[in-house]
Amino acid sequence: MRIFKFILTLGLTIAAIYGLNTKFGQFPPFGKLLDPYGGFWQNAESDFSAPETINLSGLTANVEVVYDSALIPHIYAENNADLYFAQGYVAASLRLWQLEFQTYAAAGRLTEIVGVGPNGVVLDLDRTARRQGLVFGAENSMKKMLENPLIKEMVEGYAAGVNAYIESLSYADFPLEYKILDYAPEEWTTLKTGLLLSYMSNTLNRSEKDLQNTNFLKLHGLEMLDLIYPDNESQEDAVVVEPGAWDFDPITIDSIPLALPDELITNDLVPSPDPNNGSNNWAVSGTKSESGYPILAGDPHLDLSLPSIWLTMQLNAPGINTMGAALLGTPGIIIGFNDSIAWTVTNAQRDLVDWYKIEFQDESRDRYLLDGIWVPTQKNIEEFKIKGAESYYDTIVYTHWGPVVYDKNFRPGSEKSSYAMRWTAHDESEELRAFYGLNTANNFDDYMAALNYFSAPGQNFAFASVGGDIAMRVQGKYPVRRMNEGRFLLDGSKSSNGWQAFIPNEHHAFTKNPARNYVSSANQHPVDSTYPYYVTASSYPNFRNRRINMVLDSLDQVTVQDMMDLQNDNYNLTAADVLPYLLDTLQSQDFNQEQLAIFNALRRWDYYNNPESEAASFFEEWWDTLYIMIWDEIRNSNRQGVRLQYPTDFSTIRLLKDSVALSFFDNKSTDRIENAIDIINMSFIEAVEDISEWKHKNGEKVRWADYNNTTIAHLSRSIPPFGRQVETGGNHGIVNATTRGNGPSWRMIVSLEKPKIRAWGVYPGGQSGNPGSPYYDNMVDMWANGQYLQLIFVNSPEQVVNPLLKQNLEPSN
Amino acid sequence: MKLIVKVILIALLAYILQMFLPWWAIAISSFVVNAIIHTKAGSSFLAGFLGVFVLWFIAAWRIDAKTDSLLTQKMAELFFVNEPLLLILITAFIGGLVGGLAGLAGSTLKGATSRRRKDRYYG
């Protein structure tokens, strides 16, 4: 009897321990997580703390790491290998969870951490990543990069540094997310650096609308397609405007004209990257600045998340002294400056993805038709390990073109057709050589030489030097295209439909010290209409670029403060372009009091989307309502499974003004046939109703900051308390491109002065990736208020003023 | 009196064991102390519960105070309790529960082993 009691109580105890030590579905392991000596409590910090001396095997000499008052690490090493080892170590110690998580996303391994997700969304995400060849591209790139001894030293050093940190951890030291999601960090590999680059290409260079265009072509014809989605939209304010100055012989491809497809594609297409991913950059020459030296400014726009995508750091070793924003997982600085030069990037979009329809010989998919012959495919069986369940297997078929993304097993259409993807990000590339070159560049020539190694994701590189040069170069791996090539689905049975050549580096658009004394880009069309290559893309925005140029044209004696003001500029050029026309079109005589109040507020508005502005909220609500009413045909078609692309705001405004009777202006939910005028009036009435409803829920004052409700979510998108709301103005199409969940992810300004460069930076986050640290989000309010941190850029560790911590990394024997 | 001694011993031993072992070391502490110092079942459970409860409460409370509830507040929201003190109490309660159960098991050990010895004598 007593032994029975003993066994019962002991069993109960063990069961309780087991239960509290295990994750069940969404429930974390409560005992393990709540334990004050090992669980989440150990991640709570009141200040930054780390050991002052650390012995690390793998280092060849001492490395000094000084964390300044903003927790920005300044790393001083005696050679390159140690420098990148220390960068990896420091990056991991500040942001380990994010560092790993991003590569899990790129590698299609999220199911290992969180399972298949509700309705299998996580598994779908993972399958998408693998089918789109993110791992394939990472493998190809890393293979190429590791052939170069310098890059090999960087990547392997970085990996060793990350691993040295991981090996030093016990459970209590794990970043919080590992404890909540209940898994452990694994070994870092050089491939993961490649995966991070794939991840960035996927974010920035995967936009296309080939299949949507194919549908539109079938439904509405080429003429309508060219009217609504023109290739040459807004070339007047291109990145590089040098009409007639293209003095090279372009590569021409004289082959059979492309056959336009006649096909309706019903696949549930993988969503495109957020169209708000974009950026601004510019540089003004010394002639235009107050100091007489160039000033460079840049702000890349990405999904806002905590931890932030960027980590600010300084890297110093013999032959290198650079500072700026680094990505987690890649050695070196991505956007920054050194003693002599500064550079910053914006996304240089172009259509870099093509789709090929594949004809398989039979169900086995062992062979497919290419140039009249059945050639063999390569099949990869992909294993998806799933937390708490059996593995899932997916066979991915590779062809001459690349991986077959859509087929009978993945997002099939009604025809069960197979479509293979060709993407520049699948190819081998050497981006890290380009970044190393920029990090160590002394002048314009070094910058140009460094960029020759840069393939993907294609970027507009703004440049300025202490020597007084400014420049802008559009750089990436861009196929030479025939007219209309890449806009539609292609026939995968003819190899002549493939890319025949790539635009040579020396044919890329670039400009150095232009007469207007500044260079600028904001993701717009890269070139004027005289550029001899055919250029097409998913879409080119055309508001931020015009506003930036408008302001830069108007400025003289430019100061750093002017540049800060411009980065935070809330002027809504979309509204300035269209609102006067919309208001003139309204039949205001029958308005009720509420409609009249909003009408008058809009009439008086100065077009600034400032946080306090109510008119900004009214305009944005009205514009969104109008936009959806106009393109209801597109929405309906998407809902019915025939995917179409939404046109740009710029096109929409042009059509509203110039094509009043366009068939799309007819609202399908009414009996009569509307034109632009009708739909403008209808949408205003509806928008006013929506605003009333908002007021009813949220209060009388419709401040834009409240209406826009910008939220910086935790990177996992599933732990709301680790994100936060922020008070800010701006919107898409505005220089301060802060939307509800996307915006300037790093604002940097560099004044290239002698004797010493000065620089400022800020981002919506903090240097620590730990939600329990005061440095997790300490820069968010600064960022929202348009304030900056002056960056400490000094040549020796002793010169860092008010350091939080000085750390010695020492080689252990 | 015995109870207070046990509570202190359990807390102390658990504190030491947690330096080397994962969180479930609290169970070992409570089990061992209750196996050595025998009391009735209810009292054993209470000693285990209180020993770990006190230890975890103080540890969590100190961290919370030192960090101005920065992380506790976020975790409290994650656990839908929204109140740092409540999360400290939940933490202490979970630890206490395991301590209590282990204490109960510890107290029944003596009976179980002595019975077996008896069986051998008379069997």
PDB file of C-alpha atoms in Angstrom, chain B:
ATOM      1  CA  MET B   1       8.893  24.246  13.827  1.00  0.00           C
ATOM      2  CA  LYS B   2       9.820  21.211  11.751  1.00  0.00           C
ATOM      3  CA  LEU B   3       7.917  22.796   8.864  1.00  0.00           C
ATOM      4  CA  ILE B   4       9.889  26.027   8.986  1.00  0.00           C
ATOM      5  CA  VAL B   5      13.176  24.149   9.149  1.00  0.00           C
ATOM      6  CA  LYS B   6      12.154  22.073   6.158  1.00  0.00           C
ATOM      7  CA  VAL B   7      11.024  25.080   4.155  1.00  0.00           C
ATOM      8  CA  ILE B   8      14.358  26.771   4.723  1.00  0.00           C
ATOM      9  CA  LEU B   9      16.332  23.616   3.930  1.00  0.00           C
ATOM     10  CA  ILE B  10      14.378  22.961   0.750  1.00  0.00           C
ATOM     11  CA  ALA B  11      14.814  26.527  -0.451  1.00  0.00           C
ATOM     12  CA  LEU B  12      18.509  26.458   0.360  1.00  0.00           C
ATOM     13  CA  LEU B  13      19.217  23.093  -1.256  1.00  0.00           C
ATOM     14  CA  ALA B  14      17.133  24.014  -4.326  1.00  0.00           C
ATOM     15  CA  TYR B  15      19.062  27.258  -4.654  1.00  0.00           C
ATOM     16  CA  ILE B  16      22.366  25.381  -4.625  1.00  0.00           C
ATOM     17  CA  LEU B  17      21.207  22.616  -6.975  1.00  0.00           C
ATOM     18  CA  GLN B  18      19.846  25.147  -9.495  1.00  0.00           C
ATOM     19  CA  MET B  19      23.368  26.439  -9.988  1.00  0.00           C
ATOM     20  CA  PHE B  20      24.266  23.141 -11.638  1.00  0.00           C
ATOM     21  CA  LEU B  21      21.038  21.524 -12.736  1.00  0.00           C
ATOM     22  CA  PRO B  22      17.984  22.518 -14.768  1.00  0.00           C
ATOM     23  CA  TRP B  23      14.865  23.870 -13.119  1.00  0.00           C
ATOM     24  CA  TRP B  24      13.523  20.458 -12.053  1.00  0.00           C
ATOM     25  CA  ALA B  25      16.338  20.320  -9.455  1.00  0.00           C
ATOM     26  CA  ILE B  26      13.739  21.912  -7.180  1.00  0.00           C
ATOM     27  CA  ALA B  27      12.000  18.547  -7.130  1.00  0.00           C
ATOM     28  CA  ILE B  28      15.169  16.787  -6.033  1.00  0.00           C
ATOM     29  CA  SER B  29      15.630  19.237  -3.188  1.00  0.00           C
ATOM     30  CA  SER B  30      12.102  18.858  -1.902  1.00  0.00           C
ATOM     31  CA  PHE B  31      12.179  15.085  -2.348  1.00  0.00           C
ATOM     32  CA  VAL B  32      15.425  14.627  -0.457  1.00  0.00           C
ATOM     33  CA  VAL B  33      14.591  16.928   2.448  1.00  0.00           C
ATOM     34  CA  ASN B  34      11.154  15.354   2.899  1.00  0.00           C
ATOM     35  CA  ALA B  35      12.593  11.861   2.649  1.00  0.00           C
ATOM     36  CA  ILE B  36      15.091  12.575   5.409  1.00  0.00           C
ATOM     37  CA  ILE B  37      12.914  14.641   7.733  1.00  0.00           C
ATOM     38  CA  HIS B  38       9.679  12.749   7.882  1.00  0.00           C
ATOM     39  CA  THR B  39       6.326  14.471   8.416  1.00  0.00           C
ATOM     40  CA  LYS B  40       2.748  13.738   7.486  1.00  0.00           C
ATOM     41  CA  ALA B  41       1.760  13.926   3.829  1.00  0.00           C
ATOM     42  CA  GLY B  42       0.017  17.296   4.058  1.00  0.00           C
ATOM     43  CA  SER B  43       2.848  18.903   5.896  1.00  0.00           C
ATOM     44  CA  SER B  44       5.398  17.453   3.457  1.00  0.00           C
ATOM     45  CA  PHE B  45       3.521  18.849   0.489  1.00  0.00           C
ATOM     46  CA  LEU B  46       3.282  22.206   2.197  1.00  0.00           C
ATOM     47  CA  ALA B  47       6.992  22.259   3.025  1.00  0.00           C
ATOM     48  CA  GLY B  48       7.926  21.456  -0.589  1.00  0.00           C
ATOM     49  CA  PHE B  49       5.434  23.941  -1.932  1.00  0.00           C
ATOM     50  CA  LEU B  50       6.494  26.770   0.363  1.00  0.00           C
ATOM     51  CA  GLY B  51      10.211  26.080   0.041  1.00  0.00           C
ATOM     52  CA  VAL B  52      10.233  26.444  -3.722  1.00  0.00           C
ATOM     53  CA  PHE B  53       7.494  29.089  -3.749  1.00  0.00           C
ATOM     54  CA  VAL B  54       9.518  31.353  -1.471  1.00  0.00           C
ATOM     55  CA  LEU B  55      12.752  30.752  -3.398  1.00  0.00           C
ATOM     56  CA  TRP B  56      11.232  31.425  -6.806  1.00  0.00           C
ATOM     57  CA  PHE B  57       9.137  34.327  -5.602  1.00  0.00           C
ATOM     58  CA  ILE B  58      12.135  36.144  -4.174  1.00  0.00           C
ATOM     59  CA  ALA B  59      14.308  35.393  -7.202  1.00  0.00           C
ATOM     60  CA  ALA B  60      11.673  36.553  -9.693  1.00  0.00           C
ATOM     61  CA  TRP B  61      10.669  39.548  -7.614  1.00  0.00           C
ATOM     62  CA  ARG B  62      14.285  40.722  -7.336  1.00  0.00           C
ATOM     63  CA  ILE B  63      14.819  40.514 -11.085  1.00  0.00           C
ATOM     64  CA  ASP B  64      11.551  42.302 -11.714  1.00  0.00           C
ATOM     65  CA  ALA B  65      12.452  45.124  -9.335  1.00  0.00           C
ATOM     66  CA  LYS B  66      15.965  45.470 -10.698  1.00  0.00           C
ATOM     67  CA  THR B  67      14.750  45.726 -14.311  1.00  0.00           C
ATOM     68  CA  ASP B  68      11.733  47.966 -13.650  1.00  0.00           C
ATOM     69  CA  SER B  69       9.390  45.249 -14.948  1.00  0.00           C
ATOM     70  CA  LEU B  70      10.599  45.908 -18.509  1.00  0.00           C
ATOM     71  CA  LEU B  71      10.471  42.285 -19.553  1.00  0.00           C
ATOM     72  CA  THR B  72       8.022  41.099 -16.909  1.00  0.00           C
ATOM     73  CA  GLN B  73       5.416  43.463 -18.328  1.00  0.00           C
ATOM     74  CA  LYS B  74       5.846  42.045 -21.850  1.00  0.00           C
ATOM     75  CA  MET B  75       5.788  38.456 -20.621  1.00  0.00           C
ATOM     76  CA  ALA B  76       2.734  39.204 -18.474  1.00  0.00           C
ATOM     77  CA  GLU B  77       0.954  40.388 -21.630  1.00  0.00           C
ATOM     78  CA  LEU B  78       2.074  37.261 -23.433  1.00  0.00           C
ATOM     79  CA  PHE B  79       0.525  35.188 -20.649  1.00  0.00           C
ATOM     80  CA  PHE B  80      -2.615  37.376 -20.742  1.00  0.00           C
ATOM     81  CA  VAL B  81      -2.256  38.436 -17.096  1.00  0.00           C
ATOM     82  CA  ASN B  82      -0.958  41.969 -17.854  1.00  0.00           C
ATOM     83  CA  GLU B  83       0.327  42.436 -14.311  1.00  0.00           C
ATOM     84  CA  PRO B  84       3.978  41.788 -13.391  1.00  0.00           C
ATOM     85  CA  LEU B  85       3.153  40.814  -9.798  1.00  0.00           C
ATOM     86  CA  LEU B  86       0.678  38.241 -11.036  1.00  0.00           C
ATOM     87  CA  LEU B  87       3.350  36.711 -13.249  1.00  0.00           C
ATOM     88  CA  ILE B  88       5.741  36.543 -10.296  1.00  0.00           C
ATOM     89  CA  LEU B  89       3.035  34.725  -8.323  1.00  0.00           C
ATOM     90  CA  ILE B  90       2.348  32.323 -11.197  1.00  0.00           C
ATOM     91  CA  THR B  91       6.060  31.618 -11.440  1.00  0.00           C
ATOM     92  CA  ALA B  92       6.310  30.909  -7.720  1.00  0.00           C
ATOM     93  CA  PHE B  93       3.135  28.809  -7.798  1.00  0.00           C
ATOM     94  CA  ILE B  94       4.357  26.583 -10.638  1.00  0.00           C
ATOM     95  CA  GLY B  95       7.640  26.023  -8.836  1.00  0.00           C
ATOM     96  CA  GLY B  96       5.763  25.456  -5.589  1.00  0.00           C
ATOM     97  CA  LEU B  97       3.495  22.881  -7.179  1.00  0.00           C
ATOM     98  CA  VAL B  98       6.423  20.803  -8.396  1.00  0.00           C
ATOM     99  CA  GLY B  99       8.125  21.237  -5.009  1.00  0.00           C
ATOM    100  CA  GLY B 100       4.967  20.137  -3.225  1.00  0.00           C
ATOM    101  CA  LEU B 101       4.470  17.035  -5.338  1.00  0.00           C
ATOM    102  CA  ALA B 102       8.112  16.053  -4.940  1.00  0.00           C
ATOM    103  CA  GLY B 103       7.770  16.625  -1.186  1.00  0.00           C
ATOM    104  CA  LEU B 104       4.821  14.271  -1.084  1.00  0.00           C
ATOM    105  CA  ALA B 105       6.787  11.664  -2.999  1.00  0.00           C
ATOM    106  CA  GLY B 106       9.749  12.142  -0.657  1.00  0.00           C
ATOM    107  CA  SER B 107       7.625  11.647   2.424  1.00  0.00           C
ATOM    108  CA  THR B 108       6.187   8.357   1.136  1.00  0.00           C
ATOM    109  CA  LEU B 109       9.650   6.993   0.360  1.00  0.00           C
ATOM    110  CA  LYS B 110      10.375   6.138   3.982  1.00  0.00           C
ATOM    111  CA  GLY B 111       7.232   4.120   4.371  1.00  0.00           C
ATOM    112  CA  ALA B 112       7.855   2.352   1.085  1.00  0.00           C
ATOM    113  CA  THR B 113      11.416   1.292   1.864  1.00  0.00           C
ATOM    114  CA  SER B 114      10.848   0.377   5.524  1.00  0.00           C
ATOM    115  CA  ARG B 115       7.881  -1.755   4.493  1.00  0.00           C
ATOM    116  CA  ARG B 116      10.069  -3.608   2.039  1.00  0.00           C
ATOM    117  CA  ARG B 117      12.627  -4.260   4.763  1.00  0.00           C
ATOM    118  CA  LYS B 118       9.869  -5.575   7.011  1.00  0.00           C
ATOM    119  CA  ASP B 119       8.690  -7.880   4.263  1.00  0.00           C
ATOM    120  CA  ARG B 120      12.132  -9.365   3.999  1.00  0.00           C
ATOM    121  CA  TYR B 121      12.338  -9.945   7.798  1.00  0.00           C
ATOM    122  CA  TYR B 122       9.097 -11.760   8.048  1.00  0.00           C
ATOM    123  CA  GLY B 123       8.963 -13.214   4.580  1.00  0.00           C
TER     124      GLY B 123
END
